[in-house]
XYZ file of C-alpha atoms in Angstrom:
435
model
C -5.741 33.131 -74.675
C -9.556 32.647 -75.365
C -10.297 32.640 -71.866
C -8.207 35.727 -70.761
C -9.882 38.222 -72.732
C -12.617 40.506 -70.131
C -15.299 40.868 -72.771
C -18.355 38.809 -72.491
C -17.918 35.571 -74.481
C -20.694 35.292 -77.134
C -20.694 31.273 -77.224
C -20.645 28.806 -74.327
C -16.810 28.496 -74.231
C -16.237 27.456 -70.405
C -18.673 24.385 -71.389
C -16.976 23.341 -74.292
C -13.570 23.491 -72.369
C -15.196 21.683 -69.565
C -17.120 18.922 -70.508
C -14.057 16.842 -72.168
C -11.673 17.896 -68.785
C -14.617 16.153 -67.017
C -14.646 13.109 -68.957
C -10.528 12.741 -69.177
C -10.770 13.349 -65.222
C -13.564 10.811 -64.915
C -11.449 8.352 -67.093
C -8.174 9.105 -64.440
C -10.416 8.419 -61.592
C -11.801 5.252 -62.511
C -8.347 3.961 -63.349
C -7.024 4.974 -60.035
C -9.991 3.649 -58.541
C -9.691 0.163 -60.136
C -5.769 0.325 -59.301
C -6.545 0.907 -55.848
C -8.992 -2.306 -55.719
C -6.530 -4.336 -57.310
C -3.822 -3.354 -55.122
C -5.903 -4.206 -51.821
C -6.550 -7.635 -53.012
C -2.784 -8.596 -53.491
C -1.672 -7.275 -50.374
C -2.179 -9.498 -47.040
C -5.509 -9.467 -45.686
C -6.009 -8.786 -42.050
C -7.447 -11.255 -39.278
C -11.370 -11.454 -40.150
C -10.890 -10.219 -43.909
C -9.460 -13.275 -45.665
C -12.576 -14.042 -47.676
C -12.133 -10.403 -49.648
C -13.654 -11.122 -53.088
C -11.992 -8.911 -55.837
C -15.330 -8.708 -57.919
C -16.899 -7.568 -55.529
C -14.340 -4.944 -54.138
C -14.599 -4.167 -57.813
C -18.044 -3.367 -58.263
C -18.028 -1.469 -55.008
C -15.514 0.916 -56.474
C -17.505 1.337 -60.053
C -20.825 2.043 -57.266
C -18.556 4.333 -55.246
C -17.795 6.475 -58.329
C -20.997 6.515 -59.767
C -22.559 7.505 -56.753
C -20.461 10.574 -56.447
C -20.887 11.037 -60.655
C -24.781 11.258 -60.044
C -24.649 12.880 -56.989
C -22.905 15.887 -58.663
C -24.846 15.765 -61.574
C -27.982 15.566 -59.544
C -26.980 19.001 -57.616
C -25.138 20.574 -60.487
C -28.164 20.511 -62.622
C -30.263 21.316 -59.729
C -28.377 24.806 -59.106
C -28.334 25.419 -62.760
C -32.211 25.385 -62.784
C -33.254 27.158 -59.653
C -30.181 29.369 -58.903
C -28.134 29.907 -62.181
C -31.394 30.442 -64.237
C -34.405 31.379 -62.630
C -37.028 32.649 -64.156
C -37.236 35.915 -62.379
C -40.165 37.235 -64.841
C -42.503 39.848 -63.719
C -46.681 38.409 -64.157
C -48.467 36.361 -61.377
C -46.776 34.277 -58.606
C -46.754 31.255 -60.698
C -44.739 33.174 -63.842
C -42.625 34.638 -60.948
C -41.473 31.442 -59.769
C -42.287 29.013 -62.183
C -39.013 27.496 -64.436
C -38.731 28.486 -67.893
C -37.513 26.180 -70.489
C -34.075 26.181 -69.846
C -34.453 25.159 -66.513
C -36.941 22.553 -66.953
C -34.366 20.681 -69.320
C -31.931 20.949 -66.434
C -34.655 19.537 -64.327
C -35.273 16.686 -66.539
C -31.576 15.902 -66.456
C -31.246 15.844 -63.072
C -33.862 13.686 -62.677
C -31.634 11.702 -64.790
C -28.795 11.711 -62.811
C -31.005 11.358 -59.636
C -32.086 7.771 -60.643
C -28.301 6.744 -61.238
C -27.452 8.225 -57.749
C -30.684 6.401 -56.064
C -29.903 2.936 -58.098
C -26.157 3.122 -56.798
C -26.883 4.113 -53.558
C -29.389 0.629 -53.283
C -26.567 -1.286 -55.039
C -24.493 0.085 -52.765
C -26.614 -1.606 -49.473
C -24.975 -4.649 -51.116
C -21.683 -4.625 -52.477
C -20.244 -1.707 -50.335
C -21.007 -3.462 -47.184
C -19.909 -6.625 -48.656
C -16.607 -4.792 -49.307
C -16.367 -2.959 -46.332
C -16.453 -6.614 -44.248
C -13.872 -7.702 -46.953
C -16.725 -10.470 -47.794
C -18.223 -11.606 -51.037
C -21.673 -9.911 -52.209
C -23.568 -12.891 -51.794
C -22.677 -13.249 -48.037
C -24.328 -9.825 -47.183
C -27.161 -10.298 -50.070
C -28.337 -14.217 -47.977
C -28.370 -11.879 -44.781
C -29.850 -8.467 -45.831
C -32.215 -8.092 -43.165
C -29.441 -9.156 -40.413
C -27.345 -6.756 -42.531
C -29.758 -3.754 -42.586
C -30.828 -4.332 -38.797
C -27.153 -4.367 -37.548
C -24.576 -3.171 -40.090
C -23.675 0.576 -40.002
C -22.447 0.650 -43.336
C -25.803 -1.282 -44.806
C -27.673 1.506 -43.027
C -26.175 4.475 -44.069
C -26.377 3.497 -47.928
C -30.231 2.247 -47.003
C -30.749 5.969 -45.451
C -28.996 7.787 -48.510
C -31.155 5.673 -50.691
C -34.283 7.106 -48.982
C -33.280 10.368 -49.536
C -32.144 10.434 -52.946
C -35.800 8.840 -53.512
C -37.445 11.409 -52.574
C -34.937 14.382 -54.496
C -35.737 12.084 -57.211
C -39.163 12.575 -56.549
C -39.196 16.099 -56.311
C -37.507 16.854 -59.267
C -40.615 15.010 -61.220
C -43.421 16.615 -59.686
C -41.942 19.997 -58.792
C -42.881 22.892 -61.218
C -41.300 25.754 -59.384
C -37.848 26.874 -58.252
C -38.916 26.631 -54.538
C -39.304 22.926 -54.759
C -36.234 22.611 -56.853
C -34.473 24.531 -54.374
C -36.146 22.134 -51.691
C -34.714 19.305 -53.612
C -31.304 20.604 -53.915
C -30.912 21.243 -50.312
C -32.292 17.629 -49.180
C -29.625 16.347 -52.199
C -26.453 17.805 -49.922
C -27.911 16.474 -46.870
C -28.254 13.157 -48.869
C -24.233 13.116 -49.030
C -24.313 13.236 -44.952
C -24.378 9.685 -44.369
C -20.965 8.679 -46.102
C -19.493 10.822 -43.342
C -19.867 8.307 -40.953
C -19.091 4.625 -43.484
C -16.547 3.172 -44.030
C -12.878 3.497 -43.029
C -13.327 7.002 -40.770
C -15.285 4.859 -38.578
C -12.838 3.011 -37.042
C -10.433 3.198 -34.626
C -8.464 6.226 -32.248
C -9.451 9.295 -33.568
C -12.379 8.138 -35.440
C -14.615 10.878 -33.775
C -12.608 13.646 -35.215
C -12.290 11.977 -38.557
C -16.096 11.546 -39.018
C -16.373 14.836 -37.768
C -14.243 16.303 -40.731
C -15.521 14.101 -43.310
C -19.019 15.297 -42.590
C -17.535 19.030 -42.861
C -16.173 18.377 -46.063
C -18.818 16.759 -47.656
C -21.117 19.722 -46.591
C -18.826 22.007 -48.340
C -18.056 19.847 -51.353
C -21.425 19.373 -51.958
C -22.153 22.959 -52.235
C -18.723 24.083 -53.874
C -18.221 21.700 -56.186
C -21.988 21.530 -57.837
C -21.706 25.032 -57.630
C -17.995 25.059 -59.858
C -19.389 22.595 -62.042
C -22.628 24.660 -63.180
C -20.856 27.826 -63.231
C -18.504 25.890 -65.909
C -21.488 24.169 -67.622
C -23.764 27.721 -67.547
C -21.019 29.771 -69.437
C -21.564 33.056 -70.461
C -24.787 35.016 -71.137
C -26.855 37.111 -68.663
C -25.470 36.970 -65.188
C -22.318 35.337 -66.257
C -20.707 38.014 -64.063
C -22.792 37.274 -60.765
C -22.037 33.601 -61.326
C -18.574 33.879 -61.382
C -18.005 36.319 -58.793
C -20.295 34.352 -56.340
C -18.232 31.102 -57.085
C -15.087 33.208 -56.375
C -15.958 33.683 -52.739
C -17.500 30.807 -51.641
C -14.772 27.981 -53.395
C -11.774 30.019 -50.987
C -13.417 28.811 -47.761
C -14.912 25.418 -48.869
C -11.706 24.753 -50.090
C -9.429 25.676 -47.008
C -12.477 23.294 -44.954
C -12.083 20.536 -47.670
C -8.106 20.520 -47.304
C -8.028 20.867 -43.886
C -10.266 17.802 -43.573
C -8.346 15.819 -45.962
C -5.452 16.046 -43.759
C -7.499 15.097 -40.616
C -8.944 11.878 -42.185
C -5.636 10.985 -43.497
C -3.972 11.478 -40.173
C -6.335 9.611 -38.144
C -6.166 6.534 -40.967
C -2.469 6.273 -41.150
C -2.021 5.938 -37.546
C 1.528 7.378 -37.068
C 2.626 6.055 -40.428
C 4.659 7.706 -43.055
C 2.521 8.380 -46.318
C 4.884 6.895 -48.133
C 4.871 3.534 -46.314
C 1.957 2.077 -47.850
C -0.660 2.486 -50.627
C -2.990 3.717 -48.635
C -0.585 6.733 -47.606
C 0.322 7.364 -51.465
C -3.353 7.997 -51.829
C -3.826 10.423 -49.203
C -0.800 12.037 -50.531
C -2.846 12.511 -53.821
C -5.912 13.581 -52.120
C -3.817 16.484 -50.298
C -2.393 17.357 -53.999
C -5.387 17.564 -55.923
C -7.118 19.459 -52.723
C -4.477 21.741 -52.496
C -4.572 22.370 -55.929
C -7.977 23.442 -55.554
C -7.271 25.417 -53.243
C -4.401 27.515 -55.008
C -7.051 27.964 -57.967
C -9.272 29.340 -55.321
C -6.449 31.707 -53.720
C -5.629 32.758 -57.413
C -9.191 33.884 -58.478
C -9.489 36.066 -55.188
C -6.050 37.757 -55.652
C -6.979 38.285 -59.248
C -10.359 39.637 -59.319
C -11.049 39.245 -62.885
C -13.590 37.264 -64.967
C -10.890 36.282 -67.146
C -8.622 34.339 -64.354
C -12.339 32.927 -63.287
C -12.913 31.572 -66.746
C -9.286 30.168 -67.189
C -9.426 28.407 -63.620
C -12.736 26.808 -63.885
C -11.549 23.985 -65.926
C -8.802 23.098 -64.284
C -10.605 23.284 -60.898
C -13.351 20.530 -62.825
C -10.180 18.138 -63.791
C -9.472 18.488 -59.998
C -12.435 17.726 -58.693
C -12.557 14.730 -60.962
C -9.113 13.612 -59.539
C -9.998 14.292 -56.506
C -13.188 11.990 -56.772
C -10.951 8.843 -57.669
C -8.560 9.127 -55.040
C -11.307 9.213 -52.514
C -12.574 6.261 -54.086
C -9.109 4.843 -54.139
C -8.701 5.217 -50.136
C -12.196 3.770 -49.397
C -10.898 0.647 -51.434
C -7.559 0.115 -49.719
C -7.192 -0.560 -45.743
C -5.687 1.744 -43.822
C -3.090 1.406 -41.272
C -5.580 1.899 -38.256
C -7.051 -1.371 -39.242
C -4.060 -2.899 -37.660
C -3.682 -1.294 -34.406
C -5.626 -2.795 -31.487
C -8.172 -0.939 -29.949
C -10.474 -1.916 -26.722
C -14.194 -1.271 -26.264
C -13.864 2.459 -25.610
C -12.002 3.371 -28.917
C -14.391 1.071 -30.899
C -17.382 3.306 -29.670
C -15.797 6.590 -28.634
C -12.852 7.015 -30.723
C -11.205 7.786 -27.648
C -10.086 6.619 -24.346
C -11.628 8.071 -20.674
C -8.771 7.366 -17.892
C -10.258 8.809 -14.856
C -13.767 9.605 -13.262
C -15.212 13.166 -14.267
C -15.422 16.086 -11.864
C -16.500 19.832 -11.564
C -12.872 20.914 -13.072
C -12.530 18.456 -15.503
C -16.274 18.987 -17.007
C -15.814 22.907 -16.934
C -12.228 22.578 -18.270
C -11.802 22.799 -22.410
C -11.679 18.983 -23.741
C -12.001 16.934 -26.745
C -14.154 19.148 -29.025
C -16.675 18.044 -30.986
C -15.597 19.442 -34.553
C -18.671 19.557 -36.387
C -20.671 21.376 -33.968
C -18.475 23.724 -32.437
C -17.929 24.380 -36.251
C -21.130 25.110 -36.875
C -21.998 26.720 -33.631
C -18.762 29.417 -34.636
C -20.216 29.538 -38.036
C -23.835 30.309 -36.689
C -22.368 33.130 -34.411
C -20.492 35.201 -37.085
C -22.405 34.770 -39.650
C -25.518 36.497 -37.455
C -23.300 39.500 -36.251
C -22.357 39.911 -39.805
C -25.747 39.908 -40.876
C -26.648 42.899 -37.590
C -23.533 44.702 -39.034
C -24.479 44.649 -42.672
C -27.845 45.843 -41.642
C -26.357 48.705 -39.635
C -24.474 50.233 -42.301
C -27.548 50.142 -44.594
C -29.433 52.114 -41.883
C -31.610 49.230 -40.494
C -32.407 48.535 -37.066
C -32.412 45.200 -35.480
C -33.602 44.154 -32.089
C -30.450 43.834 -29.568
C -32.155 41.091 -27.330
C -32.447 38.682 -30.364
C -28.930 39.095 -31.351
C -27.998 38.655 -27.692
C -30.407 35.496 -27.512
C -28.899 33.964 -30.442
C -25.302 34.160 -29.190
C -26.181 32.814 -25.789
C -27.742 30.090 -27.207
C -25.007 29.031 -29.794
C -22.602 29.650 -26.497
C -24.306 26.741 -24.334
C -23.977 24.662 -27.141
C -19.794 25.589 -27.474
C -20.041 25.228 -23.661
C -21.144 21.754 -23.998
C -18.966 20.610 -27.270
C -15.762 22.269 -26.423
C -15.535 21.391 -22.742
C -15.190 18.252 -20.470
C -19.148 17.814 -20.644
C -18.607 16.210 -24.333
C -15.563 14.275 -23.348
C -17.750 12.151 -20.261
C -21.228 12.657 -21.913
C -20.304 10.359 -24.465
C -19.299 7.608 -21.841
C -21.678 8.329 -18.838
C -25.645 8.565 -19.102
C -25.788 10.902 -16.544
C -24.156 13.537 -18.664
C -25.109 12.865 -21.856
C -28.732 14.007 -21.127
C -26.984 17.462 -21.071
C -26.184 16.613 -24.477
C -29.610 16.469 -25.265
């Protein structure tokens, strides 16, 4: 096979393999999403959700898929222009930090994808909000102000539209690597509202599912565009660096996405078997595609050759497209969790508080905030790794800075992994400690 050669490719073979793979993956993803819409429409609807409209639901699935495709397209092109092909030439500051012709073309494509991302986000304010409530879109359109003022789904899609607007604006105005990098960071952040919208925000353990979704979006928002950018950049100068960077980031990112996928499915299934409902089958498919991504990443780490990286990248691109389809299908189906009665505490917190707090329940390990606990652990380990790297290089780093950094994050861990966090969400006085 051509991809098994360790010799640098003279042409962009990766792009030639990856582009058809993207097209095939998107076709399959679209079919899976539309199948899920029809299955959910044909299923018995819950009380209060019986005005569901198949046209609105189909439109929501198309909007969700378009949003994901355009988001990945935007972030991929921004990576290509700022990280994969920076100018990096000697000369004046403008020459060192400016964009070369290839990067400017990539930014133009990113701007087009960004516009599509913005338009799909605006459409989601109406169509996805209506679908989440299983109402026809005209209902939401007729009371758009009320929905923006009180409906979480409408608010989050509106927030995403604002963030994407600024991403697209920066793409149109910036002519430097720094500006495009800022648009890239903002674009990754623009995916975060999806982590607390939709099915993950409903029912028992929705706090854990929402945190897992945010972590998955953060990892996927970096890793998937990195994989697509690496595949589409293909050969040429810097290919070894691009392949190595992707190889070492893809394994931890894929493991986080796989664990989050399991957590979200566990919460949505509410104790049911995966084979008992269409939602369960879709979640099983998601585990299969994310598991495939983990295996591909592991294979690249074990067999550390450029040839293996080239061969596995088109398969990774296909798995990403299939994962997108399964994600949209999952959002289009009603999870079994929706059929389980919930009280006001579960509705707001995701769990129940059975007794009043005391000193021991506050300081004992409790229900954690997965997001903040993970961020704290990564912040501590990353900082200590950096300090260790400096010492190995012979550089000195003030010990008091390390101590202050670690102590600060340990305080956050002490709040978010103990009973303080459990009771803080339910008691106003304790919630001030969070602040």
